[in-house]
Coordinates of C-alpha atoms and ligand atoms in Angstrom, one line a residue:
X27 CA 5.4 -35.7 -15.0
X28 CA 7.4 -37.7 -12.8
X29 CA 9.9 -39.7 -14.7
X30 CA 12.4 -42.5 -13.3
X31 CA 15.5 -42.8 -15.4
X32 CA 16.9 -46.3 -15.5
X33 CA 20.1 -46.7 -16.9
X34 CA 23.3 -48.5 -16.7
X35 CA 25.3 -45.2 -16.4
X36 CA 24.7 -41.4 -16.1
X37 CA 26.3 -41.1 -19.7
X38 CA 26.2 -38.3 -22.1
X39 CA 23.0 -39.6 -23.6
X40 CA 21.4 -39.8 -20.4
X41 CA 22.6 -36.6 -19.1
X42 CA 21.4 -34.9 -22.5
X43 CA 17.8 -36.2 -22.0
X44 CA 17.9 -35.4 -18.4
X45 CA 18.7 -31.9 -19.2
X46 CA 16.0 -31.8 -21.9
X47 CA 13.4 -33.1 -19.4
X48 CA 14.1 -31.1 -16.6
X49 CA 14.0 -28.0 -18.5
X50 CA 10.7 -28.8 -19.9
X51 CA 9.5 -29.0 -16.0
X52 CA 9.5 -32.5 -15.6
X53 CA 10.5 -34.1 -12.3
X54 CA 13.2 -36.5 -13.4
X55 CA 15.4 -38.8 -11.0
X56 CA 17.7 -41.5 -11.6
X57 CA 18.5 -44.8 -10.7
X58 CA 21.5 -47.0 -11.8
X59 CA 20.4 -50.7 -13.3
X60 CA 22.4 -52.4 -10.3
X61 CA 20.0 -55.1 -9.2
X62 CA 16.1 -55.8 -9.6
X63 CA 15.3 -55.3 -6.0
X64 CA 17.1 -51.8 -5.9
X65 CA 15.2 -51.2 -9.1
X66 CA 11.9 -51.9 -7.6
X67 CA 12.6 -49.9 -4.4
X68 CA 13.3 -46.8 -6.6
X69 CA 10.0 -47.3 -8.5
X70 CA 8.1 -47.6 -5.2
X71 CA 10.0 -44.6 -4.0
X72 CA 9.7 -42.1 -6.8
X73 CA 6.2 -43.8 -8.0
X74 CA 6.9 -42.4 -11.5
X75 CA 4.2 -42.0 -14.2
X76 CA 6.9 -42.9 -16.6
X77 CA 10.0 -44.8 -16.4
X78 CA 12.9 -44.0 -19.6
X79 CA 15.5 -46.4 -20.1
X80 CA 18.1 -44.3 -22.2
X81 CA 21.2 -46.8 -21.7
X82 CA 20.5 -50.3 -20.5
X83 CA 22.4 -53.5 -20.9
X84 CA 19.9 -56.0 -19.9
X85 CA 16.0 -56.1 -19.6
X86 CA 13.7 -54.4 -17.1
X87 CA 12.8 -56.6 -14.2
X88 CA 9.1 -58.1 -15.1
X89 CA 7.9 -56.7 -12.1
X90 CA 8.6 -53.2 -13.1
X91 CA 7.3 -53.2 -16.9
X92 CA 4.1 -55.2 -16.3
X93 CA 3.1 -52.4 -13.7
X94 CA 4.5 -49.1 -15.1
X95 CA 5.1 -47.8 -18.6
X96 CA 8.5 -48.0 -19.7
X97 CA 10.0 -46.5 -22.7
X98 CA 13.5 -48.0 -23.7
X99 CA 15.7 -46.0 -26.2
X100 CA 17.5 -48.3 -28.7
X101 CA 20.3 -47.1 -30.9
X102 CA 18.9 -48.8 -34.0
X103 CA 16.2 -48.5 -36.7
X104 CA 13.1 -50.3 -36.5
X105 CA 13.2 -53.6 -36.1
X106 CA 16.8 -53.8 -35.1
X107 CA 17.9 -55.5 -31.9
X108 CA 20.8 -56.7 -30.1
X109 CA 23.5 -55.3 -28.1
X110 CA 25.9 -54.2 -30.8
X111 CA 23.5 -51.9 -33.1
X112 CA 26.0 -49.5 -33.8
X113 CA 28.8 -51.7 -34.1
X114 CA 27.0 -53.6 -36.9
X115 CA 25.8 -50.6 -38.5
X116 CA 29.3 -49.4 -39.1
X117 CA 31.0 -52.5 -40.0
X118 CA 28.2 -53.5 -42.5
X119 CA 28.3 -49.8 -44.0
X120 CA 24.7 -48.7 -43.6
X121 CA 24.1 -45.7 -45.0
X122 CA 21.1 -44.6 -42.8
X123 CA 20.8 -45.7 -39.3
X124 CA 18.3 -44.5 -36.5
X125 CA 17.2 -44.6 -32.9
X126 CA 13.9 -46.2 -31.8
X127 CA 11.9 -45.7 -28.7
X128 CA 9.9 -48.9 -27.8
X129 CA 7.6 -49.9 -25.0
X130 CA 9.2 -52.4 -22.6
X131 CA 8.1 -55.9 -22.6
X132 CA 9.5 -59.4 -21.6
X133 CA 12.2 -59.4 -24.6
X134 CA 15.0 -57.0 -24.9
X135 CA 14.4 -54.1 -27.8
X136 CA 11.2 -56.1 -29.2
X137 CA 8.4 -54.0 -27.5
X138 CA 5.8 -51.8 -29.4
X139 CA 7.1 -48.9 -31.1
X140 CA 6.3 -45.1 -29.8
X141 CA 9.0 -43.4 -32.4
X142 CA 11.6 -44.1 -34.7
X143 CA 13.9 -41.6 -36.1
X144 CA 16.5 -42.2 -38.7
X145 CA 19.7 -40.1 -39.4
X146 CA 22.2 -40.3 -42.4
X147 CA 25.3 -42.1 -41.4
X148 CA 28.8 -40.5 -41.1
X149 CA 32.3 -42.1 -41.1
X150 CA 32.9 -41.7 -37.7
X151 CA 33.6 -43.6 -34.6
X152 CA 30.8 -45.2 -32.8
X153 CA 31.2 -43.1 -29.8
X154 CA 31.3 -39.9 -32.2
X155 CA 27.9 -41.2 -33.7
X156 CA 26.6 -41.9 -30.3
X157 CA 27.3 -38.5 -28.8
X158 CA 26.0 -36.6 -31.8
X159 CA 23.6 -38.2 -34.3
X160 CA 22.1 -41.0 -31.9
X161 CA 21.8 -38.3 -28.9
X162 CA 20.0 -35.9 -31.3
X163 CA 17.5 -38.4 -32.9
X164 CA 17.0 -39.9 -29.1
X165 CA 16.1 -36.6 -28.0
X166 CA 13.5 -36.2 -30.9
X167 CA 12.1 -39.8 -30.5
X168 CA 11.5 -39.5 -26.8
X169 CA 9.9 -36.1 -27.4
X170 CA 7.6 -37.6 -30.4
X171 CA 6.8 -40.5 -27.6
X172 CA 6.0 -38.2 -24.8
X173 CA 3.9 -36.1 -27.2
X174 CA 1.8 -39.3 -28.3
X175 CA 1.7 -40.5 -24.8
X176 CA 0.1 -37.1 -23.7
X177 CA -2.3 -37.3 -26.9
X178 CA -3.7 -40.7 -25.1
X179 CA -2.2 -42.7 -28.2
X180 CA -0.9 -46.3 -28.2
X181 CA 2.4 -47.6 -29.4
X182 CA 2.3 -49.5 -32.6
X183 CA 3.4 -53.1 -32.8
X184 CA 6.5 -53.9 -34.6
X185 CA 5.6 -55.4 -38.0
X186 CA 8.5 -57.6 -39.3
X187 CA 6.5 -58.4 -42.7
X188 CA 6.7 -54.7 -43.5
X189 CA 9.5 -54.4 -46.3
X190 CA 10.3 -50.8 -45.1
X191 CA 11.5 -52.7 -41.5
X192 CA 15.0 -52.8 -42.4
X193 CA 16.4 -54.1 -39.0
X194 CA 16.9 -57.6 -37.8
X195 CA 18.1 -59.2 -34.5
X196 CA 21.8 -59.3 -34.5
X197 CA 24.2 -61.1 -32.2
X198 CA 26.7 -59.4 -29.7
X199 CA 29.7 -58.8 -32.0
X200 CA 32.6 -60.9 -31.0
X201 CA 36.5 -60.0 -31.3
X202 CA 36.2 -62.6 -34.2
X203 CA 34.2 -60.3 -36.3
X204 CA 36.1 -57.1 -35.3
X205 CA 39.5 -58.8 -36.1
X206 CA 41.6 -57.0 -38.8
X207 CA 42.9 -59.4 -41.7
X208 CA 45.9 -56.7 -42.3
X209 CA 46.9 -58.7 -45.8
X210 CA 43.2 -58.5 -47.0
X211 CA 41.3 -55.4 -45.4
X212 CA 41.9 -52.2 -47.5
X213 CA 42.1 -48.8 -45.6
X214 CA 38.7 -48.1 -45.4
X215 CA 37.9 -51.6 -44.0
X216 CA 40.5 -51.3 -41.1
X217 CA 39.0 -47.8 -40.3
X218 CA 35.3 -49.2 -40.3
X219 CA 36.4 -51.9 -37.8
X220 CA 38.1 -49.9 -35.4
X221 CA 35.5 -47.1 -35.6
X222 CA 32.9 -49.7 -34.8
X223 CA 34.8 -50.6 -31.7
X224 CA 35.7 -47.4 -30.2
X225 CA 35.4 -46.4 -27.4
X226 CA 34.7 -49.8 -26.1
X227 CA 35.6 -52.8 -26.6
X228 CA 38.3 -51.7 -29.0
X229 CA 39.9 -54.2 -31.8
X230 CA 42.1 -56.8 -30.3
X231 CA 45.4 -57.2 -32.5
X232 CA 49.3 -57.9 -31.9
X233 CA 51.7 -55.4 -32.3
X234 CA 55.2 -56.0 -32.2
X235 CA 54.4 -59.2 -30.4
X236 CA 52.2 -57.9 -27.6
X237 CA 48.4 -58.2 -27.7
X238 CA 46.5 -54.8 -27.4
X239 CA 43.1 -53.4 -28.2
X240 CA 43.2 -50.6 -30.5
X241 CA 41.5 -47.4 -30.6
X242 CA 41.1 -44.2 -32.4
X243 CA 42.2 -44.8 -36.1
X244 CA 42.8 -42.2 -38.6
X245 CA 43.5 -42.1 -42.4
X246 CA 46.9 -41.1 -43.6
X247 CA 47.0 -40.1 -46.9
X248 CA 50.8 -39.4 -47.7
X249 CA 53.2 -41.4 -45.6
X250 CA 52.0 -44.9 -46.5
X251 CA 53.5 -44.5 -50.0
X252 CA 56.9 -43.8 -48.7
X253 CA 57.0 -47.2 -47.5
X254 CA 56.2 -49.3 -50.4
X255 CA 57.9 -52.4 -49.0
X256 CA 56.1 -52.2 -45.7
X257 CA 54.0 -55.7 -44.9
X258 CA 50.5 -54.4 -44.1
X259 CA 50.0 -54.2 -40.3
X260 CA 54.1 -52.9 -39.6
X261 CA 54.4 -50.1 -37.5
X262 CA 56.1 -47.3 -39.9
X263 CA 56.1 -44.2 -38.2
X264 CA 55.2 -42.5 -34.9
X265 CA 53.9 -38.9 -34.2
X266 CA 53.0 -37.3 -31.0
X267 CA 52.4 -40.7 -29.2
X268 CA 50.5 -42.2 -32.1
X269 CA 51.8 -45.1 -34.2
X270 CA 51.2 -45.4 -38.1
X271 CA 50.5 -48.9 -39.5
X272 CA 50.8 -49.9 -43.1
X273 CA 47.7 -51.4 -44.8
X274 CA 47.5 -53.1 -48.1
X275 CA 46.5 -49.6 -49.8
X276 CA 48.1 -46.9 -47.5
X277 CA 48.4 -46.5 -43.7
X278 CA 46.2 -45.6 -40.8
X279 CA 47.3 -43.7 -37.6
X280 CA 46.2 -45.4 -34.1
X281 CA 46.4 -43.0 -31.1
X282 CA 45.4 -45.4 -28.1
X283 CA 46.0 -48.9 -27.2
X284 CA 45.3 -51.0 -24.2
X285 CA 46.8 -54.2 -23.1
X286 CA 44.8 -57.2 -23.1
X287 CA 47.0 -60.1 -21.7
X288 CA 48.5 -58.4 -18.7
X289 CA 47.4 -59.5 -15.2
X290 CA 47.1 -56.3 -13.7
X291 CA 44.2 -53.7 -14.7
X292 CA 44.7 -51.8 -17.7
X293 CA 44.0 -48.5 -19.2
X294 CA 43.7 -46.8 -22.5
X295 CA 46.8 -45.0 -23.0
X296 CA 48.9 -43.4 -25.8
X297 CA 50.0 -46.2 -28.3
X298 CA 53.7 -45.0 -28.2
X299 CA 53.9 -45.1 -24.6
X300 CA 52.9 -48.5 -24.2
X301 CA 55.0 -49.7 -26.8
X302 CA 58.0 -47.9 -25.4
X303 CA 61.4 -49.3 -26.5
X304 CA 59.8 -51.7 -29.0
X305 CA 59.4 -48.4 -31.2
X306 CA 63.1 -47.6 -30.9
X307 CA 63.7 -48.1 -35.0
X308 CA 60.6 -46.4 -35.7
X309 CA 60.9 -42.8 -37.4
X310 CA 59.2 -39.8 -35.4
X311 CA 57.5 -38.0 -38.3
X312 CA 56.4 -34.6 -36.4
X313 CA 53.7 -32.7 -38.0
X314 CA 53.8 -29.1 -36.6
X315 CA 50.3 -27.5 -35.9
X316 CA 50.7 -24.6 -38.2
X317 CA 52.0 -26.5 -41.4
X318 CA 49.1 -26.9 -43.9
X319 CA 48.7 -30.3 -45.5
X320 CA 46.2 -31.2 -48.4
X321 CA 46.0 -35.0 -47.5
X322 CA 44.1 -36.8 -44.7
X323 CA 46.4 -37.3 -41.9
X324 CA 46.5 -37.1 -37.9
X325 CA 47.9 -34.7 -35.5
X326 CA 46.7 -33.7 -31.9
X327 CA 47.2 -29.8 -32.2
X328 CA 46.2 -27.8 -35.7
X329 CA 46.5 -24.1 -36.4
X330 CA 45.0 -22.6 -39.5
X331 CA 44.4 -18.9 -40.2
X332 CA 41.4 -17.3 -42.3
X333 CA 42.0 -13.5 -42.5
X334 CA 42.4 -12.0 -39.3
X335 CA 41.0 -15.1 -37.6
X336 CA 43.3 -18.0 -36.1
X337 CA 41.9 -21.4 -35.5
X338 CA 43.2 -23.4 -32.9
X339 CA 42.1 -27.3 -33.1
X340 CA 42.9 -29.7 -30.3
X341 CA 41.0 -32.5 -30.6
X342 CA 42.6 -34.8 -28.0
X343 CA 41.4 -38.3 -27.3
X344 CA 38.4 -38.3 -24.9
X345 CA 39.1 -34.6 -24.3
X346 CA 41.7 -35.5 -21.7
X347 CA 44.6 -33.2 -21.4
X348 CA 48.0 -34.5 -20.1
X349 CA 50.7 -32.5 -18.8
X350 CA 52.7 -32.9 -22.4
X351 CA 49.5 -31.9 -24.3
X352 CA 48.6 -28.9 -22.1
X353 CA 52.4 -27.7 -22.9
X354 CA 52.1 -28.3 -26.5
X355 CA 48.8 -26.3 -26.7
X356 CA 50.3 -23.7 -24.5
X357 CA 53.0 -23.3 -26.9
X358 CA 50.9 -23.5 -29.8
X359 CA 48.7 -20.8 -28.4
X360 CA 51.6 -18.6 -27.7
X361 CA 52.6 -18.9 -31.3
X362 CA 48.7 -18.1 -32.2
X363 CA 49.1 -15.0 -30.0
X364 CA 52.1 -14.0 -31.8
X365 CA 50.3 -13.7 -35.0
X366 CA 49.2 -10.4 -36.5
X367 CA 45.6 -11.6 -36.2
X368 CA 42.6 -10.0 -34.4
X369 CA 40.6 -13.0 -32.9
X370 CA 41.6 -16.5 -31.7
X371 CA 39.1 -19.3 -32.0
X372 CA 39.6 -22.1 -29.6
X373 CA 37.8 -25.0 -31.0
X374 CA 38.7 -28.1 -29.0
X375 CA 37.8 -31.4 -31.1
X376 CA 34.7 -32.2 -32.9
X377 CA 33.3 -34.4 -30.1
X378 CA 34.8 -33.2 -26.9
X379 CA 36.0 -29.5 -26.0
X380 CA 37.9 -30.7 -23.0
X381 CA 37.4 -32.9 -20.0
X382 CA 40.4 -31.5 -18.0
X383 CA 43.3 -33.3 -16.6
X384 CA 44.2 -36.7 -18.0
X385 CA 43.2 -39.3 -15.3
X386 CA 44.6 -42.2 -17.4
X387 CA 48.0 -40.8 -17.8
X388 CA 47.8 -39.6 -14.0
X389 CA 46.7 -43.5 -13.0
X390 CA 49.7 -44.8 -15.1
X391 CA 52.3 -42.7 -13.8
X392 CA 55.0 -43.7 -11.2
X393 CA 53.6 -40.8 -8.7
X394 CA 50.0 -40.2 -9.4
X395 CA 50.2 -37.1 -6.8
X396 CA 53.3 -35.9 -8.7
X397 CA 51.6 -36.1 -12.1
X398 CA 48.4 -34.8 -11.0
X399 CA 50.3 -31.6 -9.4
X400 CA 52.4 -31.5 -12.9
X401 CA 49.2 -31.7 -14.8
X402 CA 47.0 -29.3 -13.2
X403 CA 50.1 -26.9 -13.3
X404 CA 50.5 -27.2 -17.3
X405 CA 46.7 -26.8 -17.4
X406 CA 46.5 -23.6 -15.1
X407 CA 49.6 -22.2 -17.2
X408 CA 47.5 -22.9 -20.5
X409 CA 44.3 -21.1 -19.0
X410 CA 46.3 -18.0 -17.9
X411 CA 48.0 -17.7 -21.2
X412 CA 44.5 -17.0 -22.6
X413 CA 43.3 -14.8 -20.0
X414 CA 46.1 -12.4 -20.3
X415 CA 46.1 -12.4 -24.2
X416 CA 45.9 -8.7 -24.7
X417 CA 46.3 -8.3 -28.5
X418 CA 43.3 -10.6 -29.7
X419 CA 39.9 -11.1 -28.8
X420 CA 39.2 -14.9 -27.9
X421 CA 36.4 -17.2 -28.5
X422 CA 36.0 -20.8 -27.1
X423 CA 34.0 -22.6 -29.7
X424 CA 32.7 -25.7 -28.0
X425 CA 31.8 -28.2 -30.6
X426 CA 31.4 -31.0 -28.1
X427 CA 30.8 -31.8 -24.4
X428 CA 33.1 -30.3 -21.6
X429 CA 33.7 -31.5 -18.0
X430 CA 35.4 -30.1 -14.9
X431 CA 38.6 -28.3 -15.6
X432 CA 37.8 -28.3 -19.2
X433 CA 34.5 -25.9 -18.9
X434 CA 36.5 -23.6 -17.0
X435 CA 39.2 -23.6 -20.1
X436 CA 36.6 -22.2 -22.0
X437 CA 35.7 -19.5 -19.6
X438 CA 39.0 -18.1 -19.9
X439 CA 38.2 -16.8 -23.4
X440 CA 36.4 -13.7 -23.9
X441 CA 33.4 -15.0 -25.9
X442 CA 32.0 -18.6 -25.0
X443 CA 29.6 -20.3 -27.6
X444 CA 28.5 -24.0 -27.6
X445 CA 26.6 -25.9 -30.3
X446 CA 23.3 -26.4 -28.9
X447 CA 23.4 -30.0 -28.1
X448 CA 26.3 -29.6 -25.9
X449 CA 26.3 -30.6 -22.2
X450 CA 28.8 -29.2 -19.7
X451 CA 29.6 -30.5 -16.2
X452 CA 31.0 -27.2 -14.7
X453 CA 32.1 -28.9 -11.3
X454 CA 34.9 -31.2 -9.8
X455 CA 33.5 -32.7 -6.8
X456 CA 32.3 -36.0 -8.3
X457 CA 36.0 -36.5 -8.8
X458 CA 36.4 -37.4 -5.0
X459 CA 35.9 -33.8 -3.9
X460 CA 38.5 -32.4 -5.9
X461 CA 38.6 -28.7 -5.2
X462 CA 39.6 -27.7 -8.9
X463 CA 41.8 -25.1 -10.3
X464 CA 42.1 -23.8 -13.9
X465 CA 41.6 -20.4 -12.0
X466 CA 37.6 -21.2 -11.6
X467 CA 37.6 -18.9 -8.5
X468 CA 38.3 -16.0 -10.8
X469 CA 36.7 -17.2 -13.9
X470 CA 33.2 -18.3 -12.6
X471 CA 31.9 -15.5 -10.3
X472 CA 32.8 -13.1 -13.2
X473 CA 29.9 -14.8 -15.2
X474 CA 27.3 -16.0 -12.6
X475 CA 25.9 -14.7 -9.3
X476 CA 27.6 -16.3 -6.2
X477 CA 24.4 -18.4 -5.7
X478 CA 24.6 -19.9 -8.9
X479 CA 28.3 -20.3 -8.6
X480 CA 27.5 -22.4 -5.5
X481 CA 24.8 -24.5 -7.0
X482 CA 26.6 -25.3 -10.1
X483 CA 29.8 -26.5 -8.2
X484 CA 27.8 -28.4 -5.3
X485 CA 24.8 -30.0 -7.4
X486 CA 27.3 -31.8 -9.8
X487 CA 24.5 -32.0 -12.2
X488 CA 25.0 -31.7 -16.1
X489 CA 24.2 -28.4 -17.7
X490 CA 22.4 -27.9 -21.1
X491 CA 24.0 -25.2 -23.4
X492 CA 20.6 -23.4 -23.5
X493 CA 20.6 -23.2 -19.4
X494 CA 24.3 -22.3 -19.4
X495 CA 23.5 -19.5 -21.8
X496 CA 20.3 -18.5 -20.1
X497 CA 22.3 -18.2 -16.5
X498 CA 25.4 -16.4 -18.3
X499 CA 27.9 -19.3 -17.7
X500 CA 28.4 -19.2 -21.6
X501 CA 27.4 -16.2 -24.0
X502 CA 25.5 -18.0 -26.6
X503 CA 24.5 -21.6 -27.9
X504 CA 23.6 -22.2 -31.4
X505 CA 23.7 -24.7 -34.1
X506 CA 21.7 -27.7 -34.7
X507 CA 24.3 -29.9 -36.2
X508 CA 28.4 -29.3 -35.8
X509 CA 28.4 -28.1 -39.4
X510 CA 25.9 -25.4 -38.6
X511 CA 27.6 -24.4 -35.4
X512 CA 31.1 -24.2 -37.2
X513 CA 29.4 -21.9 -40.0
X514 CA 28.2 -19.6 -37.5
X515 CA 31.3 -19.6 -35.6
X516 CA 33.2 -18.3 -38.3
X517 CA 31.0 -15.8 -39.1
X518 CA 30.8 -14.4 -35.6
X519 CA 34.8 -14.6 -35.5
X520 CA 35.0 -12.8 -38.9
X521 CA 32.4 -10.1 -37.7
X522 CA 34.2 -9.8 -34.5
X523 CA 37.6 -9.1 -36.4
X524 CA 36.0 -6.7 -38.5
X525 CA 33.8 -5.0 -36.3
X526 CA 34.3 -1.1 -36.2
X527 CA 34.4 -1.3 -32.4
X528 CA 37.2 -3.8 -32.4
X529 CA 39.8 -1.6 -31.1
X530 CA 37.4 0.0 -28.1
X531 CA 36.5 -3.7 -27.2
X532 CA 40.3 -4.6 -27.3
X533 CA 40.8 -1.5 -24.8
X534 CA 37.8 -2.4 -22.6
X535 CA 39.5 -6.0 -22.1
X536 CA 42.9 -4.8 -21.3
X537 CA 41.3 -2.1 -18.7
X538 CA 39.2 -4.9 -17.1
X539 CA 42.3 -7.3 -16.6
X540 CA 44.4 -4.4 -15.5
X541 CA 41.6 -3.7 -12.9
X542 CA 41.0 -7.2 -11.9
X543 CA 44.7 -7.6 -11.4
X544 CA 44.9 -4.5 -9.2
X545 CA 41.9 -6.0 -7.2
X546 CA 43.5 -9.4 -6.9
X547 CA 46.4 -10.8 -8.9
X548 CA 45.6 -14.1 -10.8
X549 CA 48.6 -15.5 -9.1
X550 CA 46.6 -15.1 -5.8
X551 CA 43.5 -17.0 -7.2
X552 CA 46.0 -19.9 -8.4
X553 CA 47.8 -20.1 -5.6
X554 CA 44.5 -20.5 -3.2
X555 CA 43.3 -23.0 -5.7
X556 CA 46.7 -25.2 -5.6
X557 CA 46.8 -25.1 -2.0
X558 CA 43.5 -26.9 -1.8
X559 CA 44.4 -29.3 -4.7
X560 CA 47.7 -29.8 -2.9
X561 CA 45.7 -31.4 -0.2
X562 CA 43.7 -33.4 -2.7
X563 CA 46.6 -34.8 -4.2
X564 CA 49.0 -35.2 -1.3
X565 CA 47.0 -34.9 1.8
X566 CA 45.4 -37.4 4.4
X567 CA 42.1 -37.7 2.6
X568 CA 42.7 -40.1 -0.6
X569 CA 39.2 -39.5 -2.0
X570 CA 40.7 -38.3 -5.1
X571 CA 42.8 -41.0 -5.7
X572 CA 40.3 -43.8 -5.2
X573 CA 37.7 -42.0 -7.3
X574 CA 40.3 -41.7 -10.2
X575 CA 41.0 -45.3 -9.9
X576 CA 37.4 -46.2 -10.1
X577 CA 36.9 -43.9 -12.9
X578 CA 39.6 -45.1 -15.0
X579 CA 39.3 -48.5 -14.1
X580 CA 35.5 -48.1 -15.0
X581 CA 34.6 -50.0 -11.8
X582 CA 30.5 -50.6 -11.8
X583 CA 29.0 -48.5 -9.4
X584 CA 27.5 -50.4 -6.4
X585 CA 24.7 -47.5 -5.8
X586 CA 23.2 -44.4 -7.5
X587 CA 24.9 -41.2 -6.0
X588 CA 22.4 -39.4 -4.1
X589 CA 22.5 -36.0 -6.2
X590 CA 21.1 -38.2 -9.0
X591 CA 18.8 -40.4 -7.0
X592 CA 16.1 -37.8 -5.8
X593 CA 13.7 -40.5 -4.8
X594 CA 16.2 -41.4 -1.9
X595 CA 16.0 -37.6 -0.7
X596 CA 13.1 -37.0 1.2
X597 CA 13.0 -33.5 0.4
X598 CA 13.2 -34.0 -3.3
X599 CA 10.1 -36.6 -2.9
X600 CA 7.7 -34.1 -1.4
X601 CA 8.7 -31.6 -4.0
X602 CA 8.8 -33.5 -6.9
X603 CA 6.9 -31.1 -8.9
X604 CA 9.6 -28.4 -9.1
X605 CA 12.7 -29.7 -11.1
X606 CA 16.4 -29.7 -10.0
X607 CA 16.7 -27.3 -13.0
X608 CA 14.6 -24.8 -11.5
X609 CA 16.6 -25.3 -8.1
X610 CA 19.6 -24.7 -9.7
X611 CA 18.8 -21.2 -11.0
Ligands
LIG711 N1 40.9 -37.9 -18.2 C1 40.8 -39.3 -19.0 N2 39.6 -40.0 -19.7 C2 38.7 -39.4 -19.6 C3 38.6 -38.1 -18.7 C4 39.6 -37.6 -18.1 N3 39.8 -36.4 -17.5 N4 37.3 -37.8 -18.9 C5 36.6 -38.6 -19.7 N5 37.5 -39.3 -20.1 C6 37.4 -40.8 -21.0 C7 36.3 -41.7 -20.1 O1 37.2 -42.6 -19.3 C8 35.9 -42.2 -21.2 O2 36.6 -43.4 -21.7 P1 36.2 -44.7 -22.9 O3 36.4 -44.2 -24.3 O4 37.3 -45.4 -22.4 O5 34.9 -44.9 -22.4 C9 35.7 -41.2 -22.4 O6 36.5 -40.0 -22.0 C10 34.0 -40.4 -22.4 O7 33.8 -40.4 -21.1 P2 32.2 -40.6 -20.6 O8 32.6 -40.5 -19.1 O9 32.0 -41.9 -21.1 O10 31.7 -39.6 -21.0 P3 30.4 -38.5 -20.5 O11 30.2 -37.9 -21.7 O12 29.3 -40.0 -20.1 O13 30.8 -37.9 -19.2 C11 32.1 -36.4 -17.9 C12 31.4 -36.8 -19.5 C13 33.1 -35.2 -18.0 C14 31.1 -36.1 -16.9 C15 32.9 -37.7 -17.5 O14 33.7 -38.1 -18.3 C16 33.9 -37.2 -16.3 O15 33.5 -36.9 -15.1 N6 35.2 -37.1 -16.6 C17 36.3 -36.7 -15.8 C18 36.3 -35.2 -15.4 C19 37.4 -34.9 -14.3 O16 37.2 -35.0 -13.4 N7 38.3 -34.4 -14.9 C20 39.4 -34.0 -13.9 C21 39.7 -33.0 -13.3 S1 39.9 -31.4 -14.2

């Protein structure tokens, strides 16, 4: 089928649906919802049999939905309407929520229903629910809708009189609805309010006399009791860039802030960085990665062992890895290497594996080119450390999505597994034609053909875990849920550590590294990549700096990139029956 995605952005959900539909053989083109006339033009060029709106902030133009079948995916249960669906579901403590596929009509989210898929709610941020439960349910809902469409069925009208229909029209959530009453709200309420607002818009609040939006909150189970006199809301401790604030019944870590009252554009940054000298008298309470604790807390890197397997977790916010984070992770990895284990499992975080160098920190630095250079070198040091590990076998277990250098970080491991729903963006070009490093010129050709490598890097398209495994980019994908993925990873890691052929596999790995090094040293790959990166960072062409500024500042797109808008490519229009996925194989 010829399908047009009409979407506000090519976000994670849109990318997942795109990979699912192209894998199923549909010809999908994408148009950003920028302007009604541009949308009409896209429809005229692509002549879609179906328009899908996975992520829209306003209603589809009348001239489009009246003449074309349009299915809108709304992140809410049947009957729910409004732009803050998940925000309200979290704040109201809903125990079950859902995704509904609706036929577009003149009213936002009010059309007839093609399918509605419910899921149990989890104590998690809005973005985490969106990237996991909402995304999985949206895939199911859209597939159900397509099946019903193929059978010639019609959508059913919404029946608000039906007592089973729990959803309601709810207004946009305002900052007043999100505001934390530090003297009244308990820890659970504070967490719910911040989670309902993460990653956007955050919860507005004052800290030490400055107004910020708060992001990424985690419960602290121990330290709150050590500051019994602290007024709720007070900053009582700091750790690795995060701040700990007292609540009425404990304390919460807040890792990121954004200034709201400044005249210049502002970005999300680590809390301690923005508070700076204001935290001079606030104690740092370190918690090293390997120290086991039995209470809820937050730390950016955690190491644990089970038998002969070491597990390294690095749930960096948004998967972004700044210079200091790469250095700390590299130190933790070296410590893991020195342990008498046989297998090291690199787990990233539950929502992201890694998205490469930290573009916000680079943007906020005094000298963006210098900081980019430091960051990519720190990232390369980490990747190298994984590649040259010769006493253990390593597993990259991607629980969440990965982009750019983050994908190549995973390829440094001996085995690369991904949760089945994971989306990879193994390319750098969208960030202002960045050449990329992380030893990708060594790691990618080890896994795919030169033609596939070229296509993956040039097409700039997302690759689903299934296709990534089929082309050999990763070794395998499994796990319909994060829990199922973890269970299987643990089983495979244990099996590898106790495999009768372990010594042989390790010997083969050493021999291969030795031969590779003799054929071309790792240092040569790195030097060549960094030579190109130096031009990106310090050269005459400022595309990378411009693209980064736009990305970090979330500057709205003024047109759809041509690699997504196939309808603007005459060759693609002629060949609409073949999918981009097929072309990329
Ligand atoms: N540095 C800083 N922040 C990053 C980041 C990075 N490298 N990659 C992603 N983020 C942030 C986004 O700004 C966004 O922030 P928000 O919480 O304020 O919304 C959040 O992570 C999620 O990213 P988003 O783009 O919304 O996720 P997605 O799943 O729709 O898209 C990517 C995933 C990887 C395609 C996209 O995030 C991307 O292109 N990232 C940049 C990758 C890159 O070029 N890295 C540098 C070269 S190694």
